[in-house]
């Protein structure tokens, strides 16, 4: 067997030995003598007898090993025209001082701190400072609406909020303090203080319980890292949603550190001194795992980018950052690459920047369509690696282990399950399906280290939402299949499967067909109500820049392609060309919101939407209820 096969099979046959061996990469205050605690199954715990400090592992131990002058963090902010590099020693010192500032306000082990900040170094400092104290941080994406922020305040009951005066975007400034004040008016829980980082040109008015970051840290004394149990929470991260109580995904300290350190080397091939750029936000799980914790745990250099790296007229922002900072790898979402492809289809901007250091492009967050995969591979000249994971899992479920054993890639596939993840494809009755049979993607328990052990304050909700559908399995909510080589194809959320006249069809499969058309930059397919067939697919496509094709011609070609590749059973006839698709600020297309509008429901529009005007422009298209005569063979 190869290195991947050997590791994968061992991780399932001997999880105790596999993860205890992986735990050797972490510095422990009290090393683990056993890996898995199953006493309270299905609520499993990892390294139950161990103790450590995550902030120490991310910073201090590298300094003690003689690497204090190595660059830990590169801050690149085109929206402010500024930048800065932090060595490990400098970052550790700032973290220790801010931890002291929090401690002076009574923040200690187990207390919660909400971090509501843009992509600035102080956001990273606040997170690591909480970890240093054993406090539990809950980062809320900067710019979330007051109602959503208030829900998180009431659920986490923080002692302190850490915020900035504003977030600066390419076309606007978002003032954070009025949002916080409005949220606190709505919230039942009231934190003791709000610490505000005052940004140049965007000063916030401070109230009686508000504290200035600079003034508070000026008098603070640095503190040393405290001991926490491996099973103690490191952070709470709330999953996005517009209704109901938010779900607070809990991440522990020990399993998280072990899994991320292992994945950084084995999955991403990043180690000490390598420059790594994750083009995301610290408000999302990708930012937690692969902007902040994983690269610092292994002694790498992480790039913190403030601004949108993609958009007219700067289609070259990605390539500039990679070139200037010598990034070995980039991790972003397929949406970002599709946006570049639309603006710069021949990749002329990429050709302007030497990328001698660049080795791999990693994509995740949504399905990578084959057309985008081929475009990126052709124009960038590096392996393009799709991989798949979730907020709940914290690190990749499936991927291509570039540091362990690089595997061949297949368009449309997230490659293979990573060690620790026993991935199965199940039918509605829980039967395991064979190769190429599409079903629900489920993971046999126990989940590996780094995955959520529970939801904040609600074990039963965790069991009900994730563990009750199939006995002994975690339900991912995604559907897909595996091929004869074991490669996993994730076709989309199971609620993106539509029922056309009794036939269950994947909208992801249809999107793959549309995306393969040379005129299409990006697309979405949603199911809409039909009185005859129950549901019918509706396609929305965005054209590449400079494409001139009559809409009727394009429609006929796309309908013919779906009929050819999927079959007449899809009843695919409705295609509209649109200027843009509604997305969250992390780049995910809001299919659920579009489905609601198409069905005649004005669902609450998430405050995380990137451009509400796009959704407004789509309303009349989404609500169009045309019933055409059935074509022969439909």
XYZ file of C-alpha atoms in Angstrom:
634
model
C 0.000 0.000 0.000
C 1.011 3.604 -0.528
C 1.429 6.153 2.264
C -2.161 7.338 1.952
C -3.717 3.863 2.009
C -1.560 2.829 4.933
C -2.447 5.940 6.964
C -6.130 5.808 6.120
C -6.637 2.159 6.993
C -4.597 2.465 10.170
C -6.602 5.512 11.293
C -9.812 3.456 11.113
C -8.432 0.168 12.443
C -6.311 1.686 15.222
C -7.511 5.244 15.929
C -5.959 5.118 19.392
C -2.465 4.462 18.083
C -2.800 6.686 15.029
C -3.880 9.821 16.894
C -1.573 9.317 19.865
C 1.266 9.236 17.365
C -0.045 12.414 15.691
C -0.300 14.041 19.132
C 3.495 13.956 19.409
C 3.586 17.018 17.133
C 1.992 19.100 19.922
C 3.686 20.402 23.086
C 1.699 19.182 26.088
C 1.691 20.336 29.670
C 0.333 16.884 30.496
C 0.763 14.459 27.576
C -2.125 12.143 26.704
C -1.914 8.502 27.679
C -5.035 7.589 25.731
C -6.700 9.103 22.703
C -10.432 8.377 22.675
C -12.981 8.553 25.490
C -16.147 6.668 24.500
C -17.732 6.601 27.963
C -20.485 9.046 26.988
C -21.008 7.944 23.370
C -22.179 9.323 21.000
C -20.606 12.357 22.704
C -16.982 11.321 22.213
C -13.969 13.174 23.603
C -10.333 13.112 22.485
C -7.248 13.059 24.745
C -9.322 13.170 27.947
C -6.384 13.043 30.375
C -4.186 15.631 28.629
C -3.562 19.349 29.149
C -1.999 22.057 26.977
C -2.339 25.658 25.832
C -3.147 26.353 22.186
C -1.665 29.867 22.184
C 1.598 28.500 23.546
C 1.672 25.898 20.793
C 1.002 28.520 18.124
C 3.612 31.022 19.334
C 5.815 30.469 22.394
C 7.198 27.061 21.559
C 8.543 28.272 18.205
C 10.314 31.118 19.961
C 11.760 28.743 22.559
C 13.025 26.582 19.682
C 15.017 29.542 18.349
C 12.611 30.743 15.632
C 11.399 33.971 17.213
C 12.585 36.070 14.245
C 10.744 33.949 11.685
C 7.799 35.770 10.124
C 4.517 34.567 11.623
C 1.987 36.931 10.053
C 1.939 39.104 6.925
C -0.808 41.745 6.931
C -1.641 42.943 3.410
C -4.346 45.620 3.189
C -4.880 47.201 -0.225
C -8.054 48.877 1.059
C -5.997 50.974 3.475
C -2.759 50.971 1.504
C -0.885 49.520 4.473
C 0.869 46.329 5.444
C 2.992 44.891 8.205
C 4.916 41.755 9.049
C 4.996 40.246 12.539
C 7.705 37.892 13.698
C 6.743 35.109 16.061
C 8.281 37.092 18.924
C 6.395 40.262 18.019
C 3.100 38.472 17.649
C 3.585 36.574 20.914
C 4.366 39.822 22.756
C 1.246 41.569 21.428
C -0.885 38.535 22.269
C 0.514 38.330 25.806
C -0.191 42.016 26.408
C -3.747 41.856 25.095
C -4.333 38.738 27.170
C -3.216 40.817 30.131
C -5.683 43.530 29.151
C -8.514 40.994 29.048
C -7.409 39.543 32.382
C -7.527 43.033 33.928
C -11.241 43.087 33.028
C -11.826 39.793 34.812
C -11.684 37.495 31.783
C -10.418 34.046 32.709
C -10.652 30.349 31.938
C -14.047 29.395 30.570
C -15.296 32.958 30.053
C -16.587 33.862 26.607
C -15.367 36.755 24.484
C -17.074 37.809 21.253
C -14.676 39.075 18.589
C -16.402 41.298 16.013
C -13.639 42.571 13.785
C -12.504 42.954 10.184
C -9.406 41.343 8.715
C -6.829 43.155 10.825
C -3.965 41.709 12.892
C -5.775 42.634 16.089
C -8.454 40.046 15.260
C -5.797 37.315 15.277
C -4.259 38.799 18.424
C -7.628 38.759 20.202
C -8.275 35.128 19.296
C -4.853 33.966 20.471
C -5.113 36.088 23.611
C -8.344 34.340 24.557
C -6.685 30.977 23.982
C -3.776 32.103 26.182
C -6.159 32.735 29.069
C -8.264 29.634 28.523
C -11.171 31.914 27.590
C -13.515 30.845 24.802
C -13.666 33.150 21.809
C -16.611 33.422 19.475
C -15.719 35.293 16.313
C -18.700 36.874 14.568
C -18.223 37.914 10.963
C -17.725 41.673 10.864
C -20.808 43.380 9.486
C -23.396 40.857 10.715
C -26.711 42.616 11.358
C -27.700 43.623 14.914
C -30.347 40.890 15.214
C -27.901 38.115 14.347
C -25.198 39.569 16.589
C -27.707 39.864 19.446
C -28.663 36.190 19.081
C -25.023 35.201 19.438
C -24.539 37.497 22.430
C -27.491 35.900 24.200
C -26.345 32.367 23.437
C -22.642 32.779 24.285
C -23.181 35.290 27.153
C -19.748 36.926 26.701
C -18.039 38.863 29.443
C -16.426 41.176 26.875
C -16.881 42.122 23.211
C -13.767 42.973 21.209
C -14.506 45.082 18.142
C -13.138 47.578 15.673
C -14.636 50.956 14.903
C -15.222 49.951 11.307
C -14.589 47.533 8.509
C -13.102 49.015 5.358
C -14.177 47.593 2.014
C -13.159 48.624 -1.497
C -16.325 50.674 -2.077
C -17.544 51.526 1.421
C -16.851 51.764 5.124
C -19.021 49.709 7.498
C -19.222 51.276 10.956
C -19.294 48.486 13.535
C -20.036 50.403 16.730
C -23.628 51.387 15.771
C -24.300 47.727 14.899
C -22.989 46.620 18.286
C -25.036 49.269 20.113
C -28.185 48.175 18.265
C -27.443 44.521 19.030
C -27.012 45.255 22.731
C -30.383 46.999 22.760
C -31.925 43.778 21.422
C -29.931 41.361 23.589
C -30.970 40.151 27.027
C -27.371 39.524 28.071
C -25.167 42.563 28.600
C -21.361 42.102 28.552
C -19.285 44.066 31.024
C -17.286 45.942 28.399
C -16.727 46.499 24.695
C -13.100 47.034 23.654
C -12.879 49.104 20.478
C -9.918 49.247 18.125
C -10.115 52.767 16.698
C -9.162 52.732 13.022
C -7.683 55.774 11.386
C -10.385 57.961 9.831
C -13.239 55.910 11.307
C -13.282 56.787 15.006
C -16.231 55.455 16.978
C -17.969 57.292 19.784
C -17.364 55.391 23.012
C -19.936 54.949 25.757
C -19.473 54.435 29.479
C -18.823 50.698 29.200
C -16.595 51.034 26.125
C -12.812 50.917 26.279
C -10.208 52.051 23.767
C -7.901 49.216 22.647
C -4.761 51.371 22.582
C -5.371 52.924 25.996
C -6.201 49.577 27.593
C -3.152 47.763 26.249
C -0.821 50.655 27.091
C -1.156 49.869 30.790
C -1.589 46.089 30.541
C 0.939 43.566 31.803
C 1.734 40.529 29.649
C 0.542 37.161 30.947
C 1.793 33.630 30.485
C -0.344 30.876 28.922
C -2.565 28.970 31.345
C -3.134 25.235 31.479
C -6.406 23.955 30.006
C -7.732 20.447 29.569
C -7.576 19.052 26.064
C -11.370 18.679 26.235
C -11.961 22.311 27.273
C -13.540 24.503 24.576
C -11.233 26.714 22.529
C -13.957 28.525 20.629
C -17.614 28.657 19.614
C -18.425 29.335 15.968
C -22.034 29.872 15.019
C -23.300 28.437 11.770
C -25.060 30.868 9.476
C -28.821 31.019 9.472
C -31.661 33.483 9.378
C -34.236 31.907 11.673
C -34.272 30.153 15.026
C -31.604 29.884 17.690
C -28.103 29.835 16.154
C -26.104 26.624 16.402
C -22.836 27.171 18.252
C -20.259 24.678 16.998
C -17.809 23.906 19.794
C -14.129 23.229 19.117
C -11.949 21.727 21.833
C -8.292 22.542 22.472
C -6.496 19.195 22.267
C -8.173 17.422 19.371
C -8.215 20.681 17.405
C -4.480 21.263 17.792
C -3.587 17.680 16.871
C -5.856 17.533 13.822
C -4.840 20.922 12.420
C -1.131 20.324 12.856
C -1.490 16.942 11.157
C -3.597 18.318 8.296
C -1.313 21.264 7.615
C 1.575 18.950 6.847
C -0.209 15.923 5.407
C -3.027 17.555 3.433
C -1.531 20.913 2.438
C 2.213 20.139 2.493
C 2.953 23.238 4.580
C 5.610 23.273 7.262
C 7.961 25.597 9.163
C 8.887 28.721 7.229
C 6.509 28.106 4.306
C 4.305 31.039 3.298
C 0.626 30.110 3.172
C -2.313 32.243 2.082
C -5.926 31.458 2.861
C -8.102 34.021 1.085
C -11.030 33.898 3.482
C -12.133 35.723 6.640
C -11.474 34.960 10.292
C -15.249 35.049 10.780
C -15.604 31.705 9.008
C -14.252 28.288 9.949
C -11.708 28.443 7.116
C -10.253 31.555 8.727
C -10.159 29.973 12.167
C -8.484 26.800 10.987
C -6.255 27.933 8.137
C -5.587 31.644 8.568
C -4.927 31.552 12.301
C -4.367 28.229 14.015
C -3.020 25.589 11.610
C -0.227 27.637 9.962
C 0.979 28.982 13.316
C 0.847 25.566 14.975
C 3.370 24.247 12.426
C 5.572 27.364 12.417
C 4.585 28.613 8.961
C 3.935 32.181 7.785
C 0.281 33.097 7.267
C -1.018 35.909 5.057
C -3.870 38.044 6.404
C -5.482 39.923 3.519
C -7.905 42.783 4.105
C -10.087 43.445 1.104
C -11.723 41.516 -1.694
C -8.938 39.958 -3.754
C -11.218 39.524 -6.767
C -13.177 42.146 -8.653
C -13.034 44.689 -11.422
C -10.581 46.096 -12.189
C -8.135 44.084 -10.064
C -8.200 40.566 -11.481
C -4.520 40.274 -10.590
C -4.756 40.687 -6.816
C -4.345 36.967 -6.135
C -1.257 36.726 -8.276
C 0.289 39.902 -6.833
C -0.009 38.619 -3.267
C 1.406 35.214 -4.190
C 4.296 36.853 -6.054
C 5.151 39.550 -3.497
C 5.033 37.327 -0.444
C 6.331 34.100 -1.973
C 3.277 32.027 -1.112
C 3.719 28.302 -1.601
C -0.020 27.622 -1.761
C -3.345 29.432 -1.943
C -6.608 28.289 -0.413
C -9.771 29.998 -1.669
C -13.286 29.267 -2.937
C -14.215 28.227 -6.474
C -16.357 31.375 -6.695
C -13.222 33.485 -6.564
C -11.613 31.608 -9.448
C -14.825 31.807 -11.473
C -14.901 35.572 -10.887
C -11.334 35.894 -12.182
C -12.193 33.682 -15.146
C -15.105 35.971 -15.960
C -13.053 39.181 -15.748
C -9.836 37.833 -17.244
C -10.684 34.696 -19.260
C -7.204 34.421 -20.780
C -5.468 34.927 -17.399
C -3.463 37.870 -18.728
C -3.113 39.288 -15.208
C -1.630 36.049 -13.899
C 1.058 36.217 -16.572
C 2.252 39.585 -15.220
C 3.450 38.184 -11.888
C 6.228 35.622 -11.397
C 4.996 32.813 -9.181
C 8.139 30.752 -8.682
C 7.155 29.831 -5.120
C 3.615 28.745 -6.002
C 2.999 24.992 -5.835
C -0.702 24.273 -5.262
C -4.142 25.854 -5.530
C -6.614 24.489 -2.972
C -10.322 25.115 -3.448
C -13.226 24.423 -1.076
C -16.462 25.873 0.242
C -18.701 24.813 -2.633
C -18.637 22.394 -5.525
C -15.777 22.920 -7.967
C -17.218 22.559 -11.440
C -14.986 20.806 -14.012
C -14.814 23.869 -16.277
C -13.291 26.032 -13.524
C -10.956 23.194 -12.554
C -9.627 22.906 -16.116
C -9.284 26.692 -16.527
C -7.253 27.077 -13.347
C -5.039 24.097 -14.098
C -4.339 25.289 -17.642
C -3.542 28.904 -16.800
C -1.766 28.532 -13.459
C 0.331 25.475 -14.205
C 0.002 23.985 -10.716
C -2.144 21.169 -9.302
C -5.698 22.310 -8.591
C -6.982 20.443 -5.546
C -10.642 20.398 -4.654
C -11.417 19.342 -1.111
C -14.474 19.216 1.105
C -15.278 19.921 4.718
C -17.689 21.837 6.948
C -17.866 24.316 9.802
C -18.699 21.377 12.027
C -15.716 19.255 11.004
C -13.026 21.946 11.298
C -10.673 20.363 8.764
C -10.960 18.406 5.496
C -13.161 15.328 5.352
C -11.962 14.577 1.825
C -9.003 15.922 -0.071
C -5.722 15.159 -1.764
C -2.970 14.548 0.824
C -0.228 16.561 -0.884
C 2.227 16.161 1.974
C 1.478 12.513 2.605
C 1.133 11.134 -0.917
C -0.055 13.308 -3.820
C -2.803 11.485 -5.681
C -4.113 11.986 -9.216
C -6.933 14.520 -9.402
C -10.307 14.042 -11.058
C -12.509 16.941 -12.176
C -15.600 17.201 -10.013
C -14.146 15.130 -7.175
C -12.965 16.161 -3.733
C -10.509 13.240 -4.079
C -10.534 10.736 -1.201
C -11.521 10.615 2.493
C -8.757 11.787 4.800
C -7.484 9.584 7.626
C -9.957 9.466 10.480
C -13.038 10.066 8.333
C -14.964 6.829 7.674
C -17.111 8.147 4.822
C -20.093 6.127 3.604
C -22.795 6.742 0.991
C -26.179 5.674 2.377
C -29.662 5.271 0.950
C -32.733 6.540 2.885
C -32.865 3.261 4.853
C -29.195 3.411 5.847
C -27.952 0.821 3.373
C -24.442 1.387 2.024
C -24.532 2.155 -1.670
C -22.174 0.884 -4.342
C -19.835 2.850 -6.585
C -21.563 5.557 -8.627
C -24.817 5.228 -6.673
C -25.748 8.650 -5.301
C -27.007 9.031 -1.761
C -26.495 10.806 1.542
C -22.895 11.284 2.652
C -22.528 10.117 6.241
C -19.514 9.542 8.483
C -19.267 6.596 10.824
C -18.724 7.544 14.458
C -16.577 8.451 16.221
C -15.574 11.555 14.309
C -11.809 12.162 14.390
C -10.083 14.790 16.541
C -10.833 18.384 15.562
C -14.487 17.751 14.699
C -17.177 19.261 16.889
C -17.784 17.298 20.108
C -21.152 19.022 20.611
C -23.100 22.277 20.236
C -22.671 25.026 22.801
C -24.927 24.315 25.756
C -27.085 21.824 23.894
C -25.892 18.206 23.643
C -29.366 16.986 22.707
C -29.652 19.392 19.794
C -26.315 18.103 18.524
C -27.595 14.535 18.687
C -30.947 15.415 17.117
C -29.510 17.473 14.267
C -26.497 15.391 13.308
C -26.558 11.903 14.830
C -30.172 10.722 14.809
C -30.867 10.099 11.097
C -28.618 7.037 10.836
C -27.659 5.095 13.946
C -23.919 5.333 14.513
C -23.339 7.980 11.856
C -22.864 11.740 11.564
C -25.101 13.097 8.795
C -23.253 15.690 6.734
C -26.333 17.030 4.938
C -24.512 16.670 1.627
C -25.224 14.155 -1.100
C -22.880 12.485 -3.542
C -21.237 9.254 -4.575
C -17.899 7.451 -4.730
C -16.416 5.962 -7.865
C -14.637 2.653 -8.343
C -11.350 4.183 -7.120
C -12.903 5.475 -3.909
C -12.900 9.108 -5.051
C -15.692 11.159 -3.497
C -17.953 13.371 -5.602
C -19.947 15.848 -3.500
C -22.925 16.981 -5.551
C -24.384 19.501 -3.106
C -26.683 19.722 -0.139
C -29.287 17.011 0.040
C -31.940 19.732 -0.055
C -30.542 20.604 -3.500
C -31.930 17.315 -4.788
C -35.209 17.997 -6.571
C -38.068 15.645 -7.341
C -39.203 15.907 -10.950
C -42.247 13.705 -11.557
C -40.969 11.193 -9.020
C -37.380 11.267 -10.238
C -34.803 12.508 -7.713
C -32.273 14.643 -9.580
C -29.217 16.554 -8.401
C -29.132 20.247 -9.263
C -25.360 19.982 -8.859
C -25.207 17.605 -11.819
C -27.139 20.076 -13.943
C -24.909 22.934 -12.836
C -21.882 20.952 -13.973
C -23.399 20.684 -17.448
C -24.181 24.408 -17.640
C -20.753 25.401 -16.340
C -19.062 23.396 -19.097
C -20.493 25.723 -21.772
C -17.727 28.039 -23.028
C -19.889 31.156 -22.583
C -20.830 30.518 -18.939
C -18.779 32.017 -16.109
C -20.915 30.702 -13.252
C -24.385 29.314 -12.744
C -26.995 28.021 -10.345
C -29.874 25.604 -10.753
C -32.783 25.636 -8.329
C -35.969 23.625 -8.151
C -39.252 25.532 -8.452
C -42.827 24.428 -7.930
C -44.680 22.948 -10.894
C -48.332 21.842 -10.625
C -47.797 18.919 -12.995
C -44.392 17.494 -12.069
C -44.011 18.766 -8.534
C -40.718 20.527 -9.262
C -38.850 21.710 -12.322
C -35.259 22.908 -12.575
C -34.595 26.566 -13.347
C -31.147 27.657 -14.522
C -29.492 31.026 -13.929
C -26.251 31.742 -15.770
C -23.702 34.559 -15.705
C -21.741 35.052 -18.917
C -18.004 35.493 -19.226
C -16.717 38.969 -19.954
C -16.809 39.834 -23.648
C -19.126 36.985 -24.634
C -21.723 37.944 -27.228
C -24.306 35.234 -27.789
C -28.072 35.642 -28.223
C -29.869 34.472 -25.110
C -32.219 32.238 -27.089
C -29.283 30.506 -28.769
C -27.555 29.978 -25.441
C -30.766 28.672 -23.922
C -31.219 26.123 -26.684
C -27.618 24.943 -26.369
C -27.834 24.573 -22.595
C -31.164 22.755 -22.714
C -29.766 20.405 -25.331
C -26.649 19.774 -23.228
C -28.682 18.844 -20.142
C -30.914 16.567 -22.222
C -27.789 14.948 -23.682
C -25.841 14.475 -20.440
C -28.621 13.892 -17.913
C -31.592 12.987 -20.070
C -35.078 14.205 -20.903
C -36.180 13.099 -17.435
C -34.640 16.309 -16.063
C -37.327 18.389 -17.862
C -34.800 21.202 -18.045
C -36.192 24.032 -20.205
C -35.924 27.283 -18.259
C -32.671 29.266 -18.454
C -32.145 32.965 -17.747
C -29.017 35.051 -18.295
C -28.393 37.293 -15.279
C -25.767 39.870 -14.340
C -24.869 38.160 -11.087
C -25.872 35.578 -8.496
C -26.577 36.433 -4.850
C -23.770 35.285 -2.578
C -22.738 35.465 1.032
C -19.662 37.508 1.799
C -17.697 34.270 1.883
C -18.684 33.595 -1.734
C -21.366 30.911 -1.338
C -24.358 31.203 -3.652
C -27.627 31.714 -1.765
C -29.575 28.893 -3.364
C -31.898 28.435 -0.389
C -32.909 32.081 -0.432
C -33.509 31.961 -4.188
C -35.640 28.838 -3.788
C -37.755 30.608 -1.188
C -38.395 33.570 -3.462
C -39.169 31.295 -6.406
C -41.743 29.499 -4.264
C -43.395 32.815 -3.386
C -41.914 33.178 0.104
C -40.079 36.352 1.039
C -37.606 34.636 3.329
C -35.411 36.806 5.485
C -32.391 37.790 3.479
C -29.174 37.083 5.418
C -27.128 40.121 6.374
C -24.159 38.167 5.058
C -25.310 38.714 1.492
C -22.625 40.369 -0.595
C -24.897 42.547 -2.740
C -28.645 42.744 -1.952
C -29.228 44.565 -5.251
C -28.397 41.366 -7.149
C -31.126 39.468 -5.326
C -33.607 42.285 -5.920
C -32.857 42.149 -9.645
C -33.489 38.406 -9.644
C -36.897 38.545 -7.931
C -39.028 38.889 -11.074
C -37.048 36.128 -12.789
C -37.262 33.775 -9.830
C -40.996 34.332 -9.414
C -41.832 33.780 -13.066
C -44.170 30.789 -13.239
C -44.211 29.694 -16.860
C -45.662 26.337 -17.789
C -44.559 25.272 -21.252
C -46.018 22.458 -23.306
C -44.177 19.232 -22.727
C -41.639 18.438 -25.391
C -41.466 15.004 -26.945
C -39.694 12.654 -24.586
C -40.134 14.798 -21.461
